[in-house]
CSV table of N, CA, C and O in Angstrom, one decimal:
chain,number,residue,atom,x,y,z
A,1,UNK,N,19.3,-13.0,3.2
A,1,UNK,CA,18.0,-12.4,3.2
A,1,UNK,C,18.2,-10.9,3.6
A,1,UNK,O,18.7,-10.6,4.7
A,2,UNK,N,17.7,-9.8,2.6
A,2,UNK,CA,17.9,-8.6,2.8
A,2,UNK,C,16.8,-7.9,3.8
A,2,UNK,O,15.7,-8.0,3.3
A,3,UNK,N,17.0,-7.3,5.0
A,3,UNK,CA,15.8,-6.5,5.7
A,3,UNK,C,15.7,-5.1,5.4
A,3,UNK,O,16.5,-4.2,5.1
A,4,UNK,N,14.4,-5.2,5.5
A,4,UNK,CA,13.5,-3.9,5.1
A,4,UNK,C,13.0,-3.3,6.1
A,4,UNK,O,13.1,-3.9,7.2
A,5,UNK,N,12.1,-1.9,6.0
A,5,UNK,CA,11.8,-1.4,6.9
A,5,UNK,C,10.0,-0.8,6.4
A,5,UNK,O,9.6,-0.3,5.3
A,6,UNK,N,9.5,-1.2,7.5
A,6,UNK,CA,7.8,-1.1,7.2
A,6,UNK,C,7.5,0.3,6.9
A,6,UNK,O,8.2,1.1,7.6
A,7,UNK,N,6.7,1.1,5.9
A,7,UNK,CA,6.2,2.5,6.0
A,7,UNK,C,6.1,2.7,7.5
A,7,UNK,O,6.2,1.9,8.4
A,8,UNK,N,5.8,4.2,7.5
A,8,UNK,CA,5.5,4.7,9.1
A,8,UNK,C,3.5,4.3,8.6
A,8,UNK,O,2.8,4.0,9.6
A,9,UNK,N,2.9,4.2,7.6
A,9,UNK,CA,1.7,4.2,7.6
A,9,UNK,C,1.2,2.9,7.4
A,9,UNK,O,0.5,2.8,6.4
A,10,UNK,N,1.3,2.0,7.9
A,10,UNK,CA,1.4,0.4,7.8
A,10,UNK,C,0.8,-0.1,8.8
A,10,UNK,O,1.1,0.1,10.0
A,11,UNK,N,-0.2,-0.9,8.4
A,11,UNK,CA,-1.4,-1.7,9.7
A,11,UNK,C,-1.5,-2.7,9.6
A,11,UNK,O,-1.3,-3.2,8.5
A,12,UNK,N,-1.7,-3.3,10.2
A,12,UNK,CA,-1.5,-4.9,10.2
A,12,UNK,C,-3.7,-5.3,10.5
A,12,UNK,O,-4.4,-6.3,10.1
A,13,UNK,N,-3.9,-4.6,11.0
A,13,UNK,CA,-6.0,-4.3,10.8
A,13,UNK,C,-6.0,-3.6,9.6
A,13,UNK,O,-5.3,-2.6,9.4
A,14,UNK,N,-7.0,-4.4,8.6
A,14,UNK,CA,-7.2,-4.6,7.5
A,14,UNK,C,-8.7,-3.3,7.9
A,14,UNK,O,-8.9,-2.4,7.1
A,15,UNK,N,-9.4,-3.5,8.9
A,15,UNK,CA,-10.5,-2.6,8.9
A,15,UNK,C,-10.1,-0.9,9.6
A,15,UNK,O,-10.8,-0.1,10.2
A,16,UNK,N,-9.2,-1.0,9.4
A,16,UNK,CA,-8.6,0.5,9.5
A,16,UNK,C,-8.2,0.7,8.4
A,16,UNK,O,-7.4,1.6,8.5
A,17,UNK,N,-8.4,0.2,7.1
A,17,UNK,CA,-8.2,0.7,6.0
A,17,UNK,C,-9.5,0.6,5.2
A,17,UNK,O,-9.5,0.5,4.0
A,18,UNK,N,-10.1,0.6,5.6
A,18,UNK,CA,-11.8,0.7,5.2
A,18,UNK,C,-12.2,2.1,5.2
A,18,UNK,O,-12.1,2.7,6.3
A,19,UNK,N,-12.5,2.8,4.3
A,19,UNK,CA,-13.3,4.5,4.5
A,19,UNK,C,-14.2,4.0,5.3
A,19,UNK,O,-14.5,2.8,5.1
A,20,UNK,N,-15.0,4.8,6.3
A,20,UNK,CA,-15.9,4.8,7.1
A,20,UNK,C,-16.6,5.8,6.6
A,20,UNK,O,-17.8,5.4,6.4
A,21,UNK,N,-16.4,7.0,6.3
A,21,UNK,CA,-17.5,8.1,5.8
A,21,UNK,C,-17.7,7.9,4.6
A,21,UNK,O,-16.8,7.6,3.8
A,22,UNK,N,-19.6,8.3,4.1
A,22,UNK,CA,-19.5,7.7,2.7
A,22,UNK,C,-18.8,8.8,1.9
A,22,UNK,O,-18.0,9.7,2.3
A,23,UNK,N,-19.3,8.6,0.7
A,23,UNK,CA,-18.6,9.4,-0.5
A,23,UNK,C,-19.2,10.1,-1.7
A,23,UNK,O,-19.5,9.9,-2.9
A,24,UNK,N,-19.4,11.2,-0.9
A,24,UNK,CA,-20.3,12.0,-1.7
A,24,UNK,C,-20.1,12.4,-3.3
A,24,UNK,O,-19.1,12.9,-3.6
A,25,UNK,N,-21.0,12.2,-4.1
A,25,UNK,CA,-20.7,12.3,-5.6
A,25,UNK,C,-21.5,14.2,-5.6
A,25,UNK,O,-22.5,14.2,-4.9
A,26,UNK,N,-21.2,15.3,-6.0
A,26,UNK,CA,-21.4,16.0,-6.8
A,26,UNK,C,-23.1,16.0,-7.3
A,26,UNK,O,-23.3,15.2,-8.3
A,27,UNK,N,-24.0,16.5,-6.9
A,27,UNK,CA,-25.3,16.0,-7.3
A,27,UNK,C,-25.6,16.8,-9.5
A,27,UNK,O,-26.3,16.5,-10.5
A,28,UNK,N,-24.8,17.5,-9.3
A,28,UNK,CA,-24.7,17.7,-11.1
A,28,UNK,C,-24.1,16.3,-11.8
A,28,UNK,O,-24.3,15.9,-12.9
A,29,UNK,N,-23.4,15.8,-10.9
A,29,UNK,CA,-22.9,15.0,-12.0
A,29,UNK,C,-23.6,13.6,-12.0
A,29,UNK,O,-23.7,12.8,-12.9
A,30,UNK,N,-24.2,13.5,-10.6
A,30,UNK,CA,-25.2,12.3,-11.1
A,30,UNK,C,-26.8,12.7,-11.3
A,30,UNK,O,-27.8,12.0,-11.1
A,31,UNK,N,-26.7,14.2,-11.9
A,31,UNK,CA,-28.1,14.3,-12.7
A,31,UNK,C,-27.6,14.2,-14.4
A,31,UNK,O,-28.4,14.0,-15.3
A,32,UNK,N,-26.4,14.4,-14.7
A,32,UNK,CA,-25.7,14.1,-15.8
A,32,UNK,C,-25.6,13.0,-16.1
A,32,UNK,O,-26.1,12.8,-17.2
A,33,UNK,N,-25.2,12.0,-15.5
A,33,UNK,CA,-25.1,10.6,-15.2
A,33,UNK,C,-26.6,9.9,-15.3
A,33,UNK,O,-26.9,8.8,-15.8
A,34,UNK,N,-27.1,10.6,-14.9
A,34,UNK,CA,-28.8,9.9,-15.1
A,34,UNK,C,-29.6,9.9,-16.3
A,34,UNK,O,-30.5,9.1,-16.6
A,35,UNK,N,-29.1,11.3,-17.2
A,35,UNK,CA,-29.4,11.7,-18.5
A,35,UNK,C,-28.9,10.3,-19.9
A,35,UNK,O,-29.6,9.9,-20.9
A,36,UNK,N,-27.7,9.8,-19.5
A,36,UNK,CA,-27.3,8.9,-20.6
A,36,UNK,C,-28.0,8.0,-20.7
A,36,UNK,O,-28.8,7.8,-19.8
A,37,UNK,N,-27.9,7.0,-21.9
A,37,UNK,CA,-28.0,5.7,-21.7
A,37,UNK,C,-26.8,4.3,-21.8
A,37,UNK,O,-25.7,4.7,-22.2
A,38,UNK,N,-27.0,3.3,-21.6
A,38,UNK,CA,-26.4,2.7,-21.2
A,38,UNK,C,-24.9,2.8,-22.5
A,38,UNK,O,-23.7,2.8,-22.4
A,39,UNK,N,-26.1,3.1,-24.1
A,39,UNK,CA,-25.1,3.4,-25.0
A,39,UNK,C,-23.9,4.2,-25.1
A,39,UNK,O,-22.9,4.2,-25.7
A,40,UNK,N,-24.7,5.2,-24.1
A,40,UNK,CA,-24.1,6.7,-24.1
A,40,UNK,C,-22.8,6.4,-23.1
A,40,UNK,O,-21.9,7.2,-22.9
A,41,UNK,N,-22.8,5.2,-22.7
A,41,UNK,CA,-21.5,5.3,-21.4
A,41,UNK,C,-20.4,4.7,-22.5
A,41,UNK,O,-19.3,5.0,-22.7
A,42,UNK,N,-21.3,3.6,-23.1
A,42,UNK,CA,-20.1,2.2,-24.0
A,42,UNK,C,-19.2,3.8,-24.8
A,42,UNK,O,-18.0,4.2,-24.5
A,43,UNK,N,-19.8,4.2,-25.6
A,43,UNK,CA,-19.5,4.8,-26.9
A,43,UNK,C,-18.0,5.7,-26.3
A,43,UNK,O,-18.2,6.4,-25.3
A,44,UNK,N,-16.9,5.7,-26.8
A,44,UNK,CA,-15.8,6.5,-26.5
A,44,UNK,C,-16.0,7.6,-27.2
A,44,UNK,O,-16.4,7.8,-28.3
A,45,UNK,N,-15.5,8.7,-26.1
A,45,UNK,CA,-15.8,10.7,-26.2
A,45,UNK,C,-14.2,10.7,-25.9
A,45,UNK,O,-13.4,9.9,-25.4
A,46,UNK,N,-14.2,12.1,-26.6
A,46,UNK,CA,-13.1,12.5,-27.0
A,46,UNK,C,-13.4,14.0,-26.1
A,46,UNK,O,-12.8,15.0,-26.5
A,47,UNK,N,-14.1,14.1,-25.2
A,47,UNK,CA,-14.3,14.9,-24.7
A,47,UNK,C,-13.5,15.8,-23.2
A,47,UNK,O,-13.6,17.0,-22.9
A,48,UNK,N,-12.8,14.8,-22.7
A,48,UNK,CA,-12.3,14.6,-21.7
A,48,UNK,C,-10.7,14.3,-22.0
A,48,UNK,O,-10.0,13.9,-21.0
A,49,UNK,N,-10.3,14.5,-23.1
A,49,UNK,CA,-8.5,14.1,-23.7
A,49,UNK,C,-8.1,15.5,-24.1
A,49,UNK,O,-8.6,16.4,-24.9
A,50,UNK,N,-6.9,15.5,-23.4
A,50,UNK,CA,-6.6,16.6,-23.5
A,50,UNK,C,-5.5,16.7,-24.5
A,50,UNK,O,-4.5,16.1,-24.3
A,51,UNK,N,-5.8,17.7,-25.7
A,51,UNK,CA,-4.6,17.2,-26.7
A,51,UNK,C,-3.2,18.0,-26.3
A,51,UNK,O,-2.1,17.5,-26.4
A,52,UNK,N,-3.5,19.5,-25.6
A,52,UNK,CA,-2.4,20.3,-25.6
A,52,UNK,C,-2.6,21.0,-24.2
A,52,UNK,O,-3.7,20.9,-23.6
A,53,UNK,N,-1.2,21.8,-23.7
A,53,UNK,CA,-1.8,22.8,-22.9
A,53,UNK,C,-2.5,23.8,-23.4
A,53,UNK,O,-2.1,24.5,-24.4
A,54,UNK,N,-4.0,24.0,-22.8
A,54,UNK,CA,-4.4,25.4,-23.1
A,54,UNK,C,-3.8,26.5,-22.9
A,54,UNK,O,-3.8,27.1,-21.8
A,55,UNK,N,-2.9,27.0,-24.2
A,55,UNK,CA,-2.3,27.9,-23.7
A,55,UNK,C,-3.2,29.4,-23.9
A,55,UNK,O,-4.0,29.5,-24.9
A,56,UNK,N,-3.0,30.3,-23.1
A,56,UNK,CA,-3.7,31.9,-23.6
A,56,UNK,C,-2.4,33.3,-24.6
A,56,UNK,O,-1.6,34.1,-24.3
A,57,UNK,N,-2.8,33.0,-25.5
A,57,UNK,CA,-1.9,33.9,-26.4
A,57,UNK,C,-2.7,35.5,-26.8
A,57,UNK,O,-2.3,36.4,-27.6
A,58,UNK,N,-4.0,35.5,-25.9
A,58,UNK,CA,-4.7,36.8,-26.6
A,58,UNK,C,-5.1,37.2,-27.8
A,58,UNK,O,-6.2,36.8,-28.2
A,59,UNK,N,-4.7,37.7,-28.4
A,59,UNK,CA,-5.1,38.0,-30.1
A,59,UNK,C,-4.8,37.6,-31.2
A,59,UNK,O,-5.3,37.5,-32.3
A,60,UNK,N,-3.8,37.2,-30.6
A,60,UNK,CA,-2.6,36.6,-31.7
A,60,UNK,C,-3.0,35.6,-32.6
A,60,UNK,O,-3.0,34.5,-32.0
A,61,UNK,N,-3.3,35.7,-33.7
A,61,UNK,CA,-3.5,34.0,-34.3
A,61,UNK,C,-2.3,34.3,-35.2
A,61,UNK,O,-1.9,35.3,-35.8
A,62,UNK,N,-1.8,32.6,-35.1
A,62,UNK,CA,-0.6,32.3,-35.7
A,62,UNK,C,-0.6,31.2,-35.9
A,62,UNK,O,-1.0,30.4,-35.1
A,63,UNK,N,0.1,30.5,-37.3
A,63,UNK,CA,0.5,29.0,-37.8
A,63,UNK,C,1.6,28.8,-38.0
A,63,UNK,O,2.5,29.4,-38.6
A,64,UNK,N,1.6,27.3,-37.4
A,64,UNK,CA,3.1,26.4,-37.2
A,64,UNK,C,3.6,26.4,-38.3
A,64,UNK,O,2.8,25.7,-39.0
A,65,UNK,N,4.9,26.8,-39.1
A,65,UNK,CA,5.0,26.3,-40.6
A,65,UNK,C,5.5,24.8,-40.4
A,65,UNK,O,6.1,24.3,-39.5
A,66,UNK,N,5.1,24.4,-41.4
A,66,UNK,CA,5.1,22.6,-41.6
A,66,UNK,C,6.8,22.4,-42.1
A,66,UNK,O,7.2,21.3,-42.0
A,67,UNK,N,7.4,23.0,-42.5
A,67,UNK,CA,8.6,22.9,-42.0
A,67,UNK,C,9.5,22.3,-41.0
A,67,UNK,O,10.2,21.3,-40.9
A,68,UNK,N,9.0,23.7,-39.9
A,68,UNK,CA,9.4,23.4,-38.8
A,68,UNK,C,8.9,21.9,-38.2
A,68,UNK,O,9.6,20.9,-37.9
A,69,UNK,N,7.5,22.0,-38.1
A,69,UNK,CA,7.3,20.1,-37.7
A,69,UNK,C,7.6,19.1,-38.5
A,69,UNK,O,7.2,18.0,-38.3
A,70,UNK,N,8.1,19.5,-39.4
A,70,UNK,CA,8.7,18.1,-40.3
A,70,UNK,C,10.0,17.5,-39.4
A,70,UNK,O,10.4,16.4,-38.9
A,71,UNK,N,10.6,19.0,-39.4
A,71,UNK,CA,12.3,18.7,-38.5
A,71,UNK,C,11.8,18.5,-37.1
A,71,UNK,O,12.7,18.2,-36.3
A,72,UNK,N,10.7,18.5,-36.6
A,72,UNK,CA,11.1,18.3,-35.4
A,72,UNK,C,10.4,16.4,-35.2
A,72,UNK,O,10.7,15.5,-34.5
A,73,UNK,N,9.5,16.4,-36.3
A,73,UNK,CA,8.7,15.1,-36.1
A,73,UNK,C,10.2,13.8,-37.0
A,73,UNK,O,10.3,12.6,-37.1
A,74,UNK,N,11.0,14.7,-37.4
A,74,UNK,CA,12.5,13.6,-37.9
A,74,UNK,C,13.0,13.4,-36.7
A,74,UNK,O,14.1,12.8,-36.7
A,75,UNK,N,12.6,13.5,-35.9
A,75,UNK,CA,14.1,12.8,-34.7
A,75,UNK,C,13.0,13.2,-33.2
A,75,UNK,O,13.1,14.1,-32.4
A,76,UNK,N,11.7,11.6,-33.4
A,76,UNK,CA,10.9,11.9,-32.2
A,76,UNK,C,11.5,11.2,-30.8
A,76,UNK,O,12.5,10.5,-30.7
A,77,UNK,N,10.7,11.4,-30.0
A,77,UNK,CA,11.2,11.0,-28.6
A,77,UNK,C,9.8,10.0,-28.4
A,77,UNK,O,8.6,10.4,-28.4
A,78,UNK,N,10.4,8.1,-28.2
A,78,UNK,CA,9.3,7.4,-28.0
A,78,UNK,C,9.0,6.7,-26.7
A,78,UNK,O,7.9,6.1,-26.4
A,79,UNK,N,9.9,6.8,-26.1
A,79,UNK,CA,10.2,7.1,-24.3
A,79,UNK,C,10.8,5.4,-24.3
A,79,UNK,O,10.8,4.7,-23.3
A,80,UNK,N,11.4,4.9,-25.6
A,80,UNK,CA,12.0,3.7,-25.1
A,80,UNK,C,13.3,3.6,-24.5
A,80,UNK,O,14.1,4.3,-25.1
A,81,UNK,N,13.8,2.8,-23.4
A,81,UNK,CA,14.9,2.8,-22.7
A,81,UNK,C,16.0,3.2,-23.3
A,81,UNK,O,16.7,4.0,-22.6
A,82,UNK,N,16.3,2.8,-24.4
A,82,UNK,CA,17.8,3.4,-25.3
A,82,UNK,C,17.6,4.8,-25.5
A,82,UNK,O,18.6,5.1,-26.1
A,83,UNK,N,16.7,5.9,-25.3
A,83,UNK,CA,16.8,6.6,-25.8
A,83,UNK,C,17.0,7.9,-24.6
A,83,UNK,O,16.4,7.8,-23.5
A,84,UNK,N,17.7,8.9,-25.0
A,84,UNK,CA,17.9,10.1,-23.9
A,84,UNK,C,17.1,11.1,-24.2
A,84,UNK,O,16.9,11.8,-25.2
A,85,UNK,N,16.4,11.1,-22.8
A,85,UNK,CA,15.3,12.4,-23.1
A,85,UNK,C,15.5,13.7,-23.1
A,85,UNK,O,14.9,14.6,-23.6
A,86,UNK,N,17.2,13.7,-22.2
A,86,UNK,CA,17.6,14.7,-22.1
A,86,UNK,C,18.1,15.5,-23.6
A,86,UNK,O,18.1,16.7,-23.9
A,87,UNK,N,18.5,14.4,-24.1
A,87,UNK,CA,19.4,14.6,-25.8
A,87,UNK,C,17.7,15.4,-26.7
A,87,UNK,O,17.5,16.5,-27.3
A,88,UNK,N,16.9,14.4,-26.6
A,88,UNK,CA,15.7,14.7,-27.3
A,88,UNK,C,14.9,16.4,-26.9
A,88,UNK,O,13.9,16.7,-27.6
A,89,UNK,N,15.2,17.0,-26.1
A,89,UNK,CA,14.9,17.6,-25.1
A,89,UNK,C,15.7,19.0,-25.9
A,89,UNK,O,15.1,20.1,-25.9
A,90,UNK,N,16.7,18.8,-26.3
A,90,UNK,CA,18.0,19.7,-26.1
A,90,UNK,C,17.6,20.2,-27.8
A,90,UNK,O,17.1,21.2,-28.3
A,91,UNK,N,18.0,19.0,-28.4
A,91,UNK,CA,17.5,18.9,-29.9
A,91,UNK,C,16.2,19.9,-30.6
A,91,UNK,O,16.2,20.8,-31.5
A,92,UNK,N,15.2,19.5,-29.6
A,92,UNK,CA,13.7,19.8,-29.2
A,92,UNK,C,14.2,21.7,-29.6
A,92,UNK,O,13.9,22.4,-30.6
A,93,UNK,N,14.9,22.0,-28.5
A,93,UNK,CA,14.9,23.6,-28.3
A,93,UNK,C,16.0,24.1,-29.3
A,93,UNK,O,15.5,24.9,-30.1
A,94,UNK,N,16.9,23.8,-29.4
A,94,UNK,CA,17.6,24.3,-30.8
A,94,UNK,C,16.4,24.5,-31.9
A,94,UNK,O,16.0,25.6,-32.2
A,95,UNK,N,16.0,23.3,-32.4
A,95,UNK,CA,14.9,23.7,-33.7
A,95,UNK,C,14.1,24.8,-33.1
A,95,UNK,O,14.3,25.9,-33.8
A,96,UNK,N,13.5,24.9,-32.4
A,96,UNK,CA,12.6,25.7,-32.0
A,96,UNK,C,12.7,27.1,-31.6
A,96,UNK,O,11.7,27.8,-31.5
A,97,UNK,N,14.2,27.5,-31.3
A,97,UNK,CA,14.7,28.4,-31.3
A,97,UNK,C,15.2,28.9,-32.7
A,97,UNK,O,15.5,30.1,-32.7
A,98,UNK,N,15.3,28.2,-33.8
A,98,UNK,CA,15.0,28.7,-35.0
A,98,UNK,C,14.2,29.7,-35.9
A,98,UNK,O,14.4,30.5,-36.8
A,99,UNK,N,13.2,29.3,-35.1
A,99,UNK,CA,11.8,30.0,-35.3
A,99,UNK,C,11.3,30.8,-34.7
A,99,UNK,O,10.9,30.4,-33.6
A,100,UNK,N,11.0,32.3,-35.0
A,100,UNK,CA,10.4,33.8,-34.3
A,100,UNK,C,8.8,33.9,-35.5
A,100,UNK,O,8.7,33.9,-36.7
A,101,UNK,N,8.0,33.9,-34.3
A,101,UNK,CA,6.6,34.6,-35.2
A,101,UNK,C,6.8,35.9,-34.5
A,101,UNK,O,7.3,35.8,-33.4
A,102,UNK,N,6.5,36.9,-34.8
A,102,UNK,CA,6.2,38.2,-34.8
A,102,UNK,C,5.1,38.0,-33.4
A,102,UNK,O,4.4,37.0,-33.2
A,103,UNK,N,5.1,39.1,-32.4
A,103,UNK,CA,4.2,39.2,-31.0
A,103,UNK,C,3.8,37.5,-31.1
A,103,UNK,O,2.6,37.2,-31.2
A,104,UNK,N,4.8,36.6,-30.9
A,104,UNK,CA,4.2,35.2,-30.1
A,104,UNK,C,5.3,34.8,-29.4
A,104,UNK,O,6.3,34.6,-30.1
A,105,UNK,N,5.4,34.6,-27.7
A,105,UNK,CA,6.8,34.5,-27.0
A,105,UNK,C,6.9,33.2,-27.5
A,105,UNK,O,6.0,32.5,-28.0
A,106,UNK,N,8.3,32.8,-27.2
A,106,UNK,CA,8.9,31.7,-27.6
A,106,UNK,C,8.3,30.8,-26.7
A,106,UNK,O,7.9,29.8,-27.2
A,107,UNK,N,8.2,30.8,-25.7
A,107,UNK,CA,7.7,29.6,-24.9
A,107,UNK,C,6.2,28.9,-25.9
A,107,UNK,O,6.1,27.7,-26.2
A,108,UNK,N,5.3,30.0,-26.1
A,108,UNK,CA,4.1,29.5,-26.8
A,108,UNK,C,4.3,28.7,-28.1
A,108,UNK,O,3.4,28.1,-28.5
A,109,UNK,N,5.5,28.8,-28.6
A,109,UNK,CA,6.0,28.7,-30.3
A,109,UNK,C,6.1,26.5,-29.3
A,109,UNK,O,5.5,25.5,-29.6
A,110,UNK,N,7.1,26.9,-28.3
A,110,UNK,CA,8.0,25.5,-28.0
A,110,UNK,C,6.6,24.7,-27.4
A,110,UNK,O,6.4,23.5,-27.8
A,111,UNK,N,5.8,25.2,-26.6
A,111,UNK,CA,4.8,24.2,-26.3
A,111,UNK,C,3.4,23.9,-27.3
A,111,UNK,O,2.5,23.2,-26.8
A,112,UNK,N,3.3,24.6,-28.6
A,112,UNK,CA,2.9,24.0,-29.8
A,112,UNK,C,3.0,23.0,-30.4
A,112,UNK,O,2.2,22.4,-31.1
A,113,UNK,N,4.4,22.8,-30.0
A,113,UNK,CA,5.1,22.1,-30.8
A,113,UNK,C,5.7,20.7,-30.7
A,113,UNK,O,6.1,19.8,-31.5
A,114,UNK,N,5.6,20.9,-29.1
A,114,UNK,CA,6.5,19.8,-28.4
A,114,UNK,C,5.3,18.4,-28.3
A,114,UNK,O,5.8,17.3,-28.0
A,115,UNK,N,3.9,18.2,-28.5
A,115,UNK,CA,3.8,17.1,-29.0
A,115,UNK,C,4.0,16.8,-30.1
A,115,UNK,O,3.7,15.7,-30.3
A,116,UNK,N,4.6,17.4,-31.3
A,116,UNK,CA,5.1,16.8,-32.4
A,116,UNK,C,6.1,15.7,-32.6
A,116,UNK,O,6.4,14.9,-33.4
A,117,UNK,N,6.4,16.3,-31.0
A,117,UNK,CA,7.8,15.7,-31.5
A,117,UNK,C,7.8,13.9,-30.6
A,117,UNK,O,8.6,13.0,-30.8
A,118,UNK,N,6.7,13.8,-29.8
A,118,UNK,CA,6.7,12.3,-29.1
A,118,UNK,C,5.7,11.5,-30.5
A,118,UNK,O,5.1,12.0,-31.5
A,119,UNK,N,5.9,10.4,-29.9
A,119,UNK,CA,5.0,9.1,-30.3
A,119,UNK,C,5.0,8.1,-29.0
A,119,UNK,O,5.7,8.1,-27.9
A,120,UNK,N,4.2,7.2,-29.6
A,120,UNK,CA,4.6,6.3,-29.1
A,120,UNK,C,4.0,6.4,-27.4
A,120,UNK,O,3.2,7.3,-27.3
A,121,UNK,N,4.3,5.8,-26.3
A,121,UNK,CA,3.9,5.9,-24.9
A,121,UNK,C,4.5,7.2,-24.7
A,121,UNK,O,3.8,7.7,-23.8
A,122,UNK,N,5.2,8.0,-25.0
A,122,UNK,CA,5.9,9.0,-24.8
A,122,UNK,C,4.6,10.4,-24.8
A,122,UNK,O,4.6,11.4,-24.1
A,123,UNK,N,3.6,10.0,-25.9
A,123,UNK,CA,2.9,10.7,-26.3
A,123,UNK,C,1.8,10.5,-25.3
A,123,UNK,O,0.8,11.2,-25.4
């Protein structure tokens, strides 16, 4: 039998792990909360999923050529055990270092891009 060693934060009184002070909600959010109906809670929003980093590029508008995400969506990263993320990772920045848009730094080009390249739990 192998011994272990207890956290330093470990009680053996169950009511010392009880919050004692209550828990104040935000009074906007339960006058928000009060506005729905019961429908309005069931129904899934897309409001709260965050698809990318917000990144700030200032003026610049610019598009991904579909190219580029073809080659990067050929060889995705799906976070299963057999696979190296490190390799997927490496792969990732080569292609992407391929590619220069005119005033857009390279970091902004690689984090465009880099959900392309998961699926799966990875995503």
């Amino acid at each position: 039998m192998t011994r272990f060693s207890l956290p330093e934060n470990y009680t053996d009184d169950p009511g010392k792990l009880v919050r004692r002070e209550p828990i104040s909600i935000a009074p906007l959010v339960l006058e928000a909360m009060a506005g729905k109906t019961l429908c309005e809670f069931s129904v899934p929003s897309t409001a709260n999923v965050a698809t990318r980093p917000n990144i700030n590029i200032g003026d610049v508008n610019f598009k991904l050529k579909y190219s580029l995400i073809n080659m990067v969506q050929a060889s995705p990263f799906c976070g299963k055990p057999n696979e190296n993320a490190n390799a997927h990772q490496q792969n990732f920045l080569e292609l992407c270092d391929t590619m220069v848009i005119r005033g857009v730094a390279a970091d902004v080009i690689k984090l465009c891009m880099f959900p392309f390249s998961l699926l799966g739990k990875a995503k």
